[in-house]
């Protein structure tokens, strides 16, 4: 209980009331599928573990070969994913990226670059190995859903070609 009280106090010091946080959490649950199956306390826990980061157009977020220590959710903007010089994907609002190398415990297999000014949530790898196994499971299921969507989209492009 004291930990949650401290978190609430910290938020108020930062200018966000409890009502403000509830509204933010509600918007995240409505607008981003990544948060839609999570309870309010679980979203709060994820937000406490994440960072809100911004990148200007043409900024590199990570390079092919980098150690994978986090994954990202696009809030605004667009991210280009390249292997060598070839663009292999574009990631937009509500989509995750950087999760594959993290799950496989391998170096990044692609470079991620902001194609326009972008705001992201940056989630540390520890989220999927958190001491809260129920939350970790929900995060991994959400990642798996988005990976399945990406695979389905890739398959449809292959069939069209």
mmCIF file with all atom_site columns, C-alpha atoms in Angstrom:
data_model
loop_
_atom_site.group_PDB
_atom_site.id
_atom_site.type_symbol
_atom_site.label_atom_id
_atom_site.label_alt_id
_atom_site.label_comp_id
_atom_site.label_asym_id
_atom_site.label_entity_id
_atom_site.label_seq_id
_atom_site.pdbx_PDB_ins_code
_atom_site.Cartn_x
_atom_site.Cartn_y
_atom_site.Cartn_z
_atom_site.occupancy
_atom_site.B_iso_or_equiv
_atom_site.pdbx_formal_charge
_atom_site.auth_seq_id
_atom_site.auth_comp_id
_atom_site.auth_asym_id
_atom_site.auth_atom_id
_atom_site.pdbx_PDB_model_num
ATOM 1   C CA . UNK A 1 1   ? 0.000  0.000   0.000   1.00 0.00 ? 1   UNK A CA 1
ATOM 2   C CA . UNK A 1 2   ? 2.743  2.467   0.902   1.00 0.00 ? 2   UNK A CA 1
ATOM 3   C CA . UNK A 1 3   ? 4.421  1.906   -2.458  1.00 0.00 ? 3   UNK A CA 1
ATOM 4   C CA . UNK A 1 4   ? 1.209  2.840   -4.318  1.00 0.00 ? 4   UNK A CA 1
ATOM 5   C CA . UNK A 1 5   ? 0.691  5.830   -2.038  1.00 0.00 ? 5   UNK A CA 1
ATOM 6   C CA . UNK A 1 6   ? 4.232  6.993   -2.793  1.00 0.00 ? 6   UNK A CA 1
ATOM 7   C CA . UNK A 1 7   ? 3.640  6.579   -6.531  1.00 0.00 ? 7   UNK A CA 1
ATOM 8   C CA . UNK A 1 8   ? 0.428  8.645   -6.273  1.00 0.00 ? 8   UNK A CA 1
ATOM 9   C CA . UNK A 1 9   ? 2.284  11.332  -4.326  1.00 0.00 ? 9   UNK A CA 1
ATOM 10  C CA . UNK A 1 10  ? 5.080  11.363  -6.892  1.00 0.00 ? 10  UNK A CA 1
ATOM 11  C CA . UNK A 1 11  ? 2.541  11.784  -9.708  1.00 0.00 ? 11  UNK A CA 1
ATOM 12  C CA . UNK A 1 12  ? 0.850  14.692  -7.944  1.00 0.00 ? 12  UNK A CA 1
ATOM 13  C CA . UNK A 1 13  ? 4.253  16.360  -7.500  1.00 0.00 ? 13  UNK A CA 1
ATOM 14  C CA . UNK A 1 14  ? 4.705  15.946  -11.255 1.00 0.00 ? 14  UNK A CA 1
ATOM 15  C CA . UNK A 1 15  ? 1.397  17.704  -11.859 1.00 0.00 ? 15  UNK A CA 1
ATOM 16  C CA . UNK A 1 16  ? -0.849 14.682  -12.520 1.00 0.00 ? 16  UNK A CA 1
ATOM 17  C CA . UNK A 1 17  ? -3.745 14.063  -10.166 1.00 0.00 ? 17  UNK A CA 1
ATOM 18  C CA . UNK A 1 18  ? -5.251 10.643  -9.600  1.00 0.00 ? 18  UNK A CA 1
ATOM 19  C CA . UNK A 1 19  ? -8.167 11.657  -11.863 1.00 0.00 ? 19  UNK A CA 1
ATOM 20  C CA . UNK A 1 20  ? -5.701 12.738  -14.583 1.00 0.00 ? 20  UNK A CA 1
ATOM 21  C CA . UNK A 1 21  ? -3.966 9.361   -14.407 1.00 0.00 ? 21  UNK A CA 1
ATOM 22  C CA . UNK A 1 22  ? -7.294 7.505   -14.621 1.00 0.00 ? 22  UNK A CA 1
ATOM 23  C CA . UNK A 1 23  ? -8.171 9.497   -17.756 1.00 0.00 ? 23  UNK A CA 1
ATOM 24  C CA . UNK A 1 24  ? -4.766 8.825   -19.336 1.00 0.00 ? 24  UNK A CA 1
ATOM 25  C CA . UNK A 1 25  ? -5.045 5.110   -18.557 1.00 0.00 ? 25  UNK A CA 1
ATOM 26  C CA . UNK A 1 26  ? -8.577 4.989   -19.963 1.00 0.00 ? 26  UNK A CA 1
ATOM 27  C CA . UNK A 1 27  ? -7.412 6.654   -23.210 1.00 0.00 ? 27  UNK A CA 1
ATOM 28  C CA . UNK A 1 28  ? -4.496 4.235   -23.515 1.00 0.00 ? 28  UNK A CA 1
ATOM 29  C CA . UNK A 1 29  ? -6.837 1.270   -23.038 1.00 0.00 ? 29  UNK A CA 1
ATOM 30  C CA . UNK A 1 30  ? -9.267 2.606   -25.679 1.00 0.00 ? 30  UNK A CA 1
ATOM 31  C CA . UNK A 1 31  ? -6.746 3.755   -28.268 1.00 0.00 ? 31  UNK A CA 1
ATOM 32  C CA . UNK A 1 32  ? -3.881 1.250   -28.079 1.00 0.00 ? 32  UNK A CA 1
ATOM 33  C CA . UNK A 1 33  ? -4.547 -2.485  -28.330 1.00 0.00 ? 33  UNK A CA 1
ATOM 34  C CA . UNK A 1 34  ? -1.373 -3.124  -26.341 1.00 0.00 ? 34  UNK A CA 1
ATOM 35  C CA . UNK A 1 35  ? -3.153 -1.790  -23.224 1.00 0.00 ? 35  UNK A CA 1
ATOM 36  C CA . UNK A 1 36  ? -6.715 -2.930  -23.963 1.00 0.00 ? 36  UNK A CA 1
ATOM 37  C CA . UNK A 1 37  ? -6.634 -6.220  -22.008 1.00 0.00 ? 37  UNK A CA 1
ATOM 38  C CA . UNK A 1 38  ? -4.820 -4.770  -19.007 1.00 0.00 ? 38  UNK A CA 1
ATOM 39  C CA . UNK A 1 39  ? -6.399 -3.676  -15.738 1.00 0.00 ? 39  UNK A CA 1
ATOM 40  C CA . UNK A 1 40  ? -5.897 -0.091  -14.565 1.00 0.00 ? 40  UNK A CA 1
ATOM 41  C CA . UNK A 1 41  ? -3.295 -1.165  -11.966 1.00 0.00 ? 41  UNK A CA 1
ATOM 42  C CA . UNK A 1 42  ? -1.418 -3.146  -14.627 1.00 0.00 ? 42  UNK A CA 1
ATOM 43  C CA . UNK A 1 43  ? -1.313 -0.161  -17.001 1.00 0.00 ? 43  UNK A CA 1
ATOM 44  C CA . UNK A 1 44  ? -0.052 1.963   -14.112 1.00 0.00 ? 44  UNK A CA 1
ATOM 45  C CA . UNK A 1 45  ? 2.679  -0.608  -13.390 1.00 0.00 ? 45  UNK A CA 1
ATOM 46  C CA . UNK A 1 46  ? 3.731  -0.617  -17.069 1.00 0.00 ? 46  UNK A CA 1
ATOM 47  C CA . UNK A 1 47  ? 3.800  3.173   -17.200 1.00 0.00 ? 47  UNK A CA 1
ATOM 48  C CA . UNK A 1 48  ? 5.926  3.243   -14.069 1.00 0.00 ? 48  UNK A CA 1
ATOM 49  C CA . UNK A 1 49  ? 8.429  0.909   -15.781 1.00 0.00 ? 49  UNK A CA 1
ATOM 50  C CA . UNK A 1 50  ? 8.400  2.714   -19.136 1.00 0.00 ? 50  UNK A CA 1
ATOM 51  C CA . UNK A 1 51  ? 9.865  5.937   -20.477 1.00 0.00 ? 51  UNK A CA 1
ATOM 52  C CA . UNK A 1 52  ? 8.192  8.385   -22.815 1.00 0.00 ? 52  UNK A CA 1
ATOM 53  C CA . UNK A 1 53  ? 10.801 9.227   -25.475 1.00 0.00 ? 53  UNK A CA 1
ATOM 54  C CA . UNK A 1 54  ? 10.780 11.450  -28.553 1.00 0.00 ? 54  UNK A CA 1
ATOM 55  C CA . UNK A 1 55  ? 12.830 11.283  -31.727 1.00 0.00 ? 55  UNK A CA 1
ATOM 56  C CA . UNK A 1 56  ? 13.211 13.899  -34.440 1.00 0.00 ? 56  UNK A CA 1
ATOM 57  C CA . UNK A 1 57  ? 12.888 12.895  -38.096 1.00 0.00 ? 57  UNK A CA 1
ATOM 58  C CA . UNK A 1 58  ? 15.880 10.848  -39.313 1.00 0.00 ? 58  UNK A CA 1
ATOM 59  C CA . UNK A 1 59  ? 16.965 9.982   -35.742 1.00 0.00 ? 59  UNK A CA 1
ATOM 60  C CA . UNK A 1 60  ? 18.182 6.424   -35.237 1.00 0.00 ? 60  UNK A CA 1
ATOM 61  C CA . UNK A 1 61  ? 16.400 4.633   -32.389 1.00 0.00 ? 61  UNK A CA 1
ATOM 62  C CA . UNK A 1 62  ? 18.589 1.537   -32.526 1.00 0.00 ? 62  UNK A CA 1
ATOM 63  C CA . UNK A 1 63  ? 21.034 -0.034  -34.973 1.00 0.00 ? 63  UNK A CA 1
ATOM 64  C CA . UNK A 1 64  ? 21.269 -3.503  -36.439 1.00 0.00 ? 64  UNK A CA 1
ATOM 65  C CA . UNK A 1 65  ? 23.572 -5.466  -34.125 1.00 0.00 ? 65  UNK A CA 1
ATOM 66  C CA . UNK A 1 66  ? 22.751 -3.472  -30.957 1.00 0.00 ? 66  UNK A CA 1
ATOM 67  C CA . UNK A 1 67  ? 21.921 -5.349  -27.761 1.00 0.00 ? 67  UNK A CA 1
ATOM 68  C CA . UNK A 1 68  ? 18.139 -5.635  -27.352 1.00 0.00 ? 68  UNK A CA 1
ATOM 69  C CA . UNK A 1 69  ? 17.286 -4.276  -23.916 1.00 0.00 ? 69  UNK A CA 1
ATOM 70  C CA . UNK A 1 70  ? 13.896 -2.666  -24.641 1.00 0.00 ? 70  UNK A CA 1
ATOM 71  C CA . UNK A 1 71  ? 10.956 -2.573  -27.020 1.00 0.00 ? 71  UNK A CA 1
ATOM 72  C CA . UNK A 1 72  ? 8.810  0.340   -28.154 1.00 0.00 ? 72  UNK A CA 1
ATOM 73  C CA . UNK A 1 73  ? 5.199  1.361   -28.756 1.00 0.00 ? 73  UNK A CA 1
ATOM 74  C CA . UNK A 1 74  ? 4.576  4.146   -31.284 1.00 0.00 ? 74  UNK A CA 1
ATOM 75  C CA . UNK A 1 75  ? 2.360  6.898   -29.862 1.00 0.00 ? 75  UNK A CA 1
ATOM 76  C CA . UNK A 1 76  ? 2.796  9.337   -32.760 1.00 0.00 ? 76  UNK A CA 1
ATOM 77  C CA . UNK A 1 77  ? 4.929  9.433   -35.874 1.00 0.00 ? 77  UNK A CA 1
ATOM 78  C CA . UNK A 1 78  ? 6.315  6.695   -38.079 1.00 0.00 ? 78  UNK A CA 1
ATOM 79  C CA . UNK A 1 79  ? 9.328  4.413   -37.766 1.00 0.00 ? 79  UNK A CA 1
ATOM 80  C CA . UNK A 1 80  ? 11.229 2.816   -40.644 1.00 0.00 ? 80  UNK A CA 1
ATOM 81  C CA . UNK A 1 81  ? 12.750 -0.615  -40.097 1.00 0.00 ? 81  UNK A CA 1
ATOM 82  C CA . UNK A 1 82  ? 15.714 -1.374  -42.368 1.00 0.00 ? 82  UNK A CA 1
ATOM 83  C CA . UNK A 1 83  ? 18.070 -4.280  -42.891 1.00 0.00 ? 83  UNK A CA 1
ATOM 84  C CA . UNK A 1 84  ? 21.204 -2.975  -44.529 1.00 0.00 ? 84  UNK A CA 1
ATOM 85  C CA . UNK A 1 85  ? 19.866 -0.242  -46.814 1.00 0.00 ? 85  UNK A CA 1
ATOM 86  C CA . UNK A 1 86  ? 16.543 -1.968  -47.573 1.00 0.00 ? 86  UNK A CA 1
ATOM 87  C CA . UNK A 1 87  ? 13.389 -0.828  -45.792 1.00 0.00 ? 87  UNK A CA 1
ATOM 88  C CA . UNK A 1 88  ? 11.491 -3.917  -44.652 1.00 0.00 ? 88  UNK A CA 1
ATOM 89  C CA . UNK A 1 89  ? 8.689  -2.346  -42.601 1.00 0.00 ? 89  UNK A CA 1
ATOM 90  C CA . UNK A 1 90  ? 7.041  0.835   -41.401 1.00 0.00 ? 90  UNK A CA 1
ATOM 91  C CA . UNK A 1 91  ? 5.659  1.025   -37.897 1.00 0.00 ? 91  UNK A CA 1
ATOM 92  C CA . UNK A 1 92  ? 2.852  3.441   -37.062 1.00 0.00 ? 92  UNK A CA 1
ATOM 93  C CA . UNK A 1 93  ? 0.705  4.604   -34.144 1.00 0.00 ? 93  UNK A CA 1
ATOM 94  C CA . UNK A 1 94  ? -0.258 1.784   -31.801 1.00 0.00 ? 94  UNK A CA 1
ATOM 95  C CA . UNK A 1 95  ? 2.286  -0.696  -33.164 1.00 0.00 ? 95  UNK A CA 1
ATOM 96  C CA . UNK A 1 96  ? 5.195  -2.295  -31.349 1.00 0.00 ? 96  UNK A CA 1
ATOM 97  C CA . UNK A 1 97  ? 8.739  -2.709  -32.622 1.00 0.00 ? 97  UNK A CA 1
ATOM 98  C CA . UNK A 1 98  ? 12.012 -3.955  -31.224 1.00 0.00 ? 98  UNK A CA 1
ATOM 99  C CA . UNK A 1 99  ? 10.332 -6.903  -29.535 1.00 0.00 ? 99  UNK A CA 1
ATOM 100 C CA . UNK A 1 100 ? 11.679 -9.729  -31.706 1.00 0.00 ? 100 UNK A CA 1
ATOM 101 C CA . UNK A 1 101 ? 15.359 -9.560  -30.714 1.00 0.00 ? 101 UNK A CA 1
ATOM 102 C CA . UNK A 1 102 ? 14.284 -9.050  -27.121 1.00 0.00 ? 102 UNK A CA 1
ATOM 103 C CA . UNK A 1 103 ? 12.200 -12.229 -27.075 1.00 0.00 ? 103 UNK A CA 1
ATOM 104 C CA . UNK A 1 104 ? 14.881 -14.250 -28.857 1.00 0.00 ? 104 UNK A CA 1
ATOM 105 C CA . UNK A 1 105 ? 17.792 -12.873 -26.760 1.00 0.00 ? 105 UNK A CA 1
ATOM 106 C CA . UNK A 1 106 ? 19.776 -11.963 -29.885 1.00 0.00 ? 106 UNK A CA 1
ATOM 107 C CA . UNK A 1 107 ? 21.264 -8.672  -31.141 1.00 0.00 ? 107 UNK A CA 1
ATOM 108 C CA . UNK A 1 108 ? 18.972 -6.386  -33.147 1.00 0.00 ? 108 UNK A CA 1
ATOM 109 C CA . UNK A 1 109 ? 18.434 -7.746  -36.660 1.00 0.00 ? 109 UNK A CA 1
ATOM 110 C CA . UNK A 1 110 ? 17.426 -4.365  -38.128 1.00 0.00 ? 110 UNK A CA 1
ATOM 111 C CA . UNK A 1 111 ? 17.834 -0.621  -37.677 1.00 0.00 ? 111 UNK A CA 1
ATOM 112 C CA . UNK A 1 112 ? 14.907 1.523   -36.526 1.00 0.00 ? 112 UNK A CA 1
ATOM 113 C CA . UNK A 1 113 ? 14.790 5.159   -37.670 1.00 0.00 ? 113 UNK A CA 1
ATOM 114 C CA . UNK A 1 114 ? 12.180 7.855   -37.051 1.00 0.00 ? 114 UNK A CA 1
ATOM 115 C CA . UNK A 1 115 ? 10.789 8.825   -40.474 1.00 0.00 ? 115 UNK A CA 1
ATOM 116 C CA . UNK A 1 116 ? 9.081  11.851  -38.922 1.00 0.00 ? 116 UNK A CA 1
ATOM 117 C CA . UNK A 1 117 ? 9.020  13.320  -35.442 1.00 0.00 ? 117 UNK A CA 1
ATOM 118 C CA . UNK A 1 118 ? 7.842  10.448  -33.237 1.00 0.00 ? 118 UNK A CA 1
ATOM 119 C CA . UNK A 1 119 ? 6.781  9.904   -29.634 1.00 0.00 ? 119 UNK A CA 1
ATOM 120 C CA . UNK A 1 120 ? 7.224  6.417   -28.191 1.00 0.00 ? 120 UNK A CA 1
ATOM 121 C CA . UNK A 1 121 ? 6.828  4.457   -25.010 1.00 0.00 ? 121 UNK A CA 1
ATOM 122 C CA . UNK A 1 122 ? 10.081 2.624   -24.324 1.00 0.00 ? 122 UNK A CA 1
ATOM 123 C CA . UNK A 1 123 ? 9.643  -0.561  -22.266 1.00 0.00 ? 123 UNK A CA 1
ATOM 124 C CA . UNK A 1 124 ? 12.594 -2.328  -20.615 1.00 0.00 ? 124 UNK A CA 1
ATOM 125 C CA . UNK A 1 125 ? 13.167 -6.042  -21.158 1.00 0.00 ? 125 UNK A CA 1
ATOM 126 C CA . UNK A 1 126 ? 12.431 -6.650  -17.479 1.00 0.00 ? 126 UNK A CA 1
ATOM 127 C CA . UNK A 1 127 ? 8.727  -6.152  -18.183 1.00 0.00 ? 127 UNK A CA 1
ATOM 128 C CA . UNK A 1 128 ? 8.512  -9.624  -19.699 1.00 0.00 ? 128 UNK A CA 1
ATOM 129 C CA . UNK A 1 129 ? 10.371 -11.155 -16.765 1.00 0.00 ? 129 UNK A CA 1
ATOM 130 C CA . UNK A 1 130 ? 8.759  -9.024  -14.064 1.00 0.00 ? 130 UNK A CA 1
ATOM 131 C CA . UNK A 1 131 ? 7.991  -10.258 -10.595 1.00 0.00 ? 131 UNK A CA 1
ATOM 132 C CA . UNK A 1 132 ? 4.330  -9.869  -11.559 1.00 0.00 ? 132 UNK A CA 1
ATOM 133 C CA . UNK A 1 133 ? 3.886  -13.013 -13.695 1.00 0.00 ? 133 UNK A CA 1
ATOM 134 C CA . UNK A 1 134 ? 0.257  -12.202 -14.579 1.00 0.00 ? 134 UNK A CA 1
ATOM 135 C CA . UNK A 1 135 ? 1.291  -8.843  -16.038 1.00 0.00 ? 135 UNK A CA 1
ATOM 136 C CA . UNK A 1 136 ? 4.283  -10.366 -17.834 1.00 0.00 ? 136 UNK A CA 1
ATOM 137 C CA . UNK A 1 137 ? 2.014  -12.979 -19.428 1.00 0.00 ? 137 UNK A CA 1
ATOM 138 C CA . UNK A 1 138 ? -0.429 -10.312 -20.649 1.00 0.00 ? 138 UNK A CA 1
ATOM 139 C CA . UNK A 1 139 ? 2.449  -8.276  -22.118 1.00 0.00 ? 139 UNK A CA 1
ATOM 140 C CA . UNK A 1 140 ? 3.856  -11.330 -23.931 1.00 0.00 ? 140 UNK A CA 1
ATOM 141 C CA . UNK A 1 141 ? 0.377  -12.201 -25.276 1.00 0.00 ? 141 UNK A CA 1
ATOM 142 C CA . UNK A 1 142 ? -0.031 -8.629  -26.543 1.00 0.00 ? 142 UNK A CA 1
ATOM 143 C CA . UNK A 1 143 ? 3.394  -8.808  -28.215 1.00 0.00 ? 143 UNK A CA 1
ATOM 144 C CA . UNK A 1 144 ? 2.452  -12.169 -29.785 1.00 0.00 ? 144 UNK A CA 1
ATOM 145 C CA . UNK A 1 145 ? -0.794 -10.694 -31.177 1.00 0.00 ? 145 UNK A CA 1
ATOM 146 C CA . UNK A 1 146 ? 1.067  -7.839  -32.839 1.00 0.00 ? 146 UNK A CA 1
ATOM 147 C CA . UNK A 1 147 ? 3.716  -10.217 -34.219 1.00 0.00 ? 147 UNK A CA 1
ATOM 148 C CA . UNK A 1 148 ? 0.918  -12.356 -35.658 1.00 0.00 ? 148 UNK A CA 1
ATOM 149 C CA . UNK A 1 149 ? -0.608 -9.281  -37.331 1.00 0.00 ? 149 UNK A CA 1
ATOM 150 C CA . UNK A 1 150 ? 2.795  -8.396  -38.828 1.00 0.00 ? 150 UNK A CA 1
ATOM 151 C CA . UNK A 1 151 ? 3.212  -11.950 -40.142 1.00 0.00 ? 151 UNK A CA 1
ATOM 152 C CA . UNK A 1 152 ? -0.292 -11.950 -41.638 1.00 0.00 ? 152 UNK A CA 1
ATOM 153 C CA . UNK A 1 153 ? 0.435  -8.608  -43.350 1.00 0.00 ? 153 UNK A CA 1
ATOM 154 C CA . UNK A 1 154 ? 3.748  -9.913  -44.712 1.00 0.00 ? 154 UNK A CA 1
ATOM 155 C CA . UNK A 1 155 ? 2.050  -13.068 -45.993 1.00 0.00 ? 155 UNK A CA 1
ATOM 156 C CA . UNK A 1 156 ? -0.579 -11.035 -47.824 1.00 0.00 ? 156 UNK A CA 1
ATOM 157 C CA . UNK A 1 157 ? 2.182  -8.982  -49.528 1.00 0.00 ? 157 UNK A CA 1
ATOM 158 C CA . UNK A 1 158 ? 3.923  -12.193 -50.604 1.00 0.00 ? 158 UNK A CA 1
ATOM 159 C CA . UNK A 1 159 ? 0.679  -13.569 -52.061 1.00 0.00 ? 159 UNK A CA 1
ATOM 160 C CA . UNK A 1 160 ? 0.048  -10.346 -53.993 1.00 0.00 ? 160 UNK A CA 1
ATOM 161 C CA . UNK A 1 161 ? 3.584  -10.293 -55.454 1.00 0.00 ? 161 UNK A CA 1
#
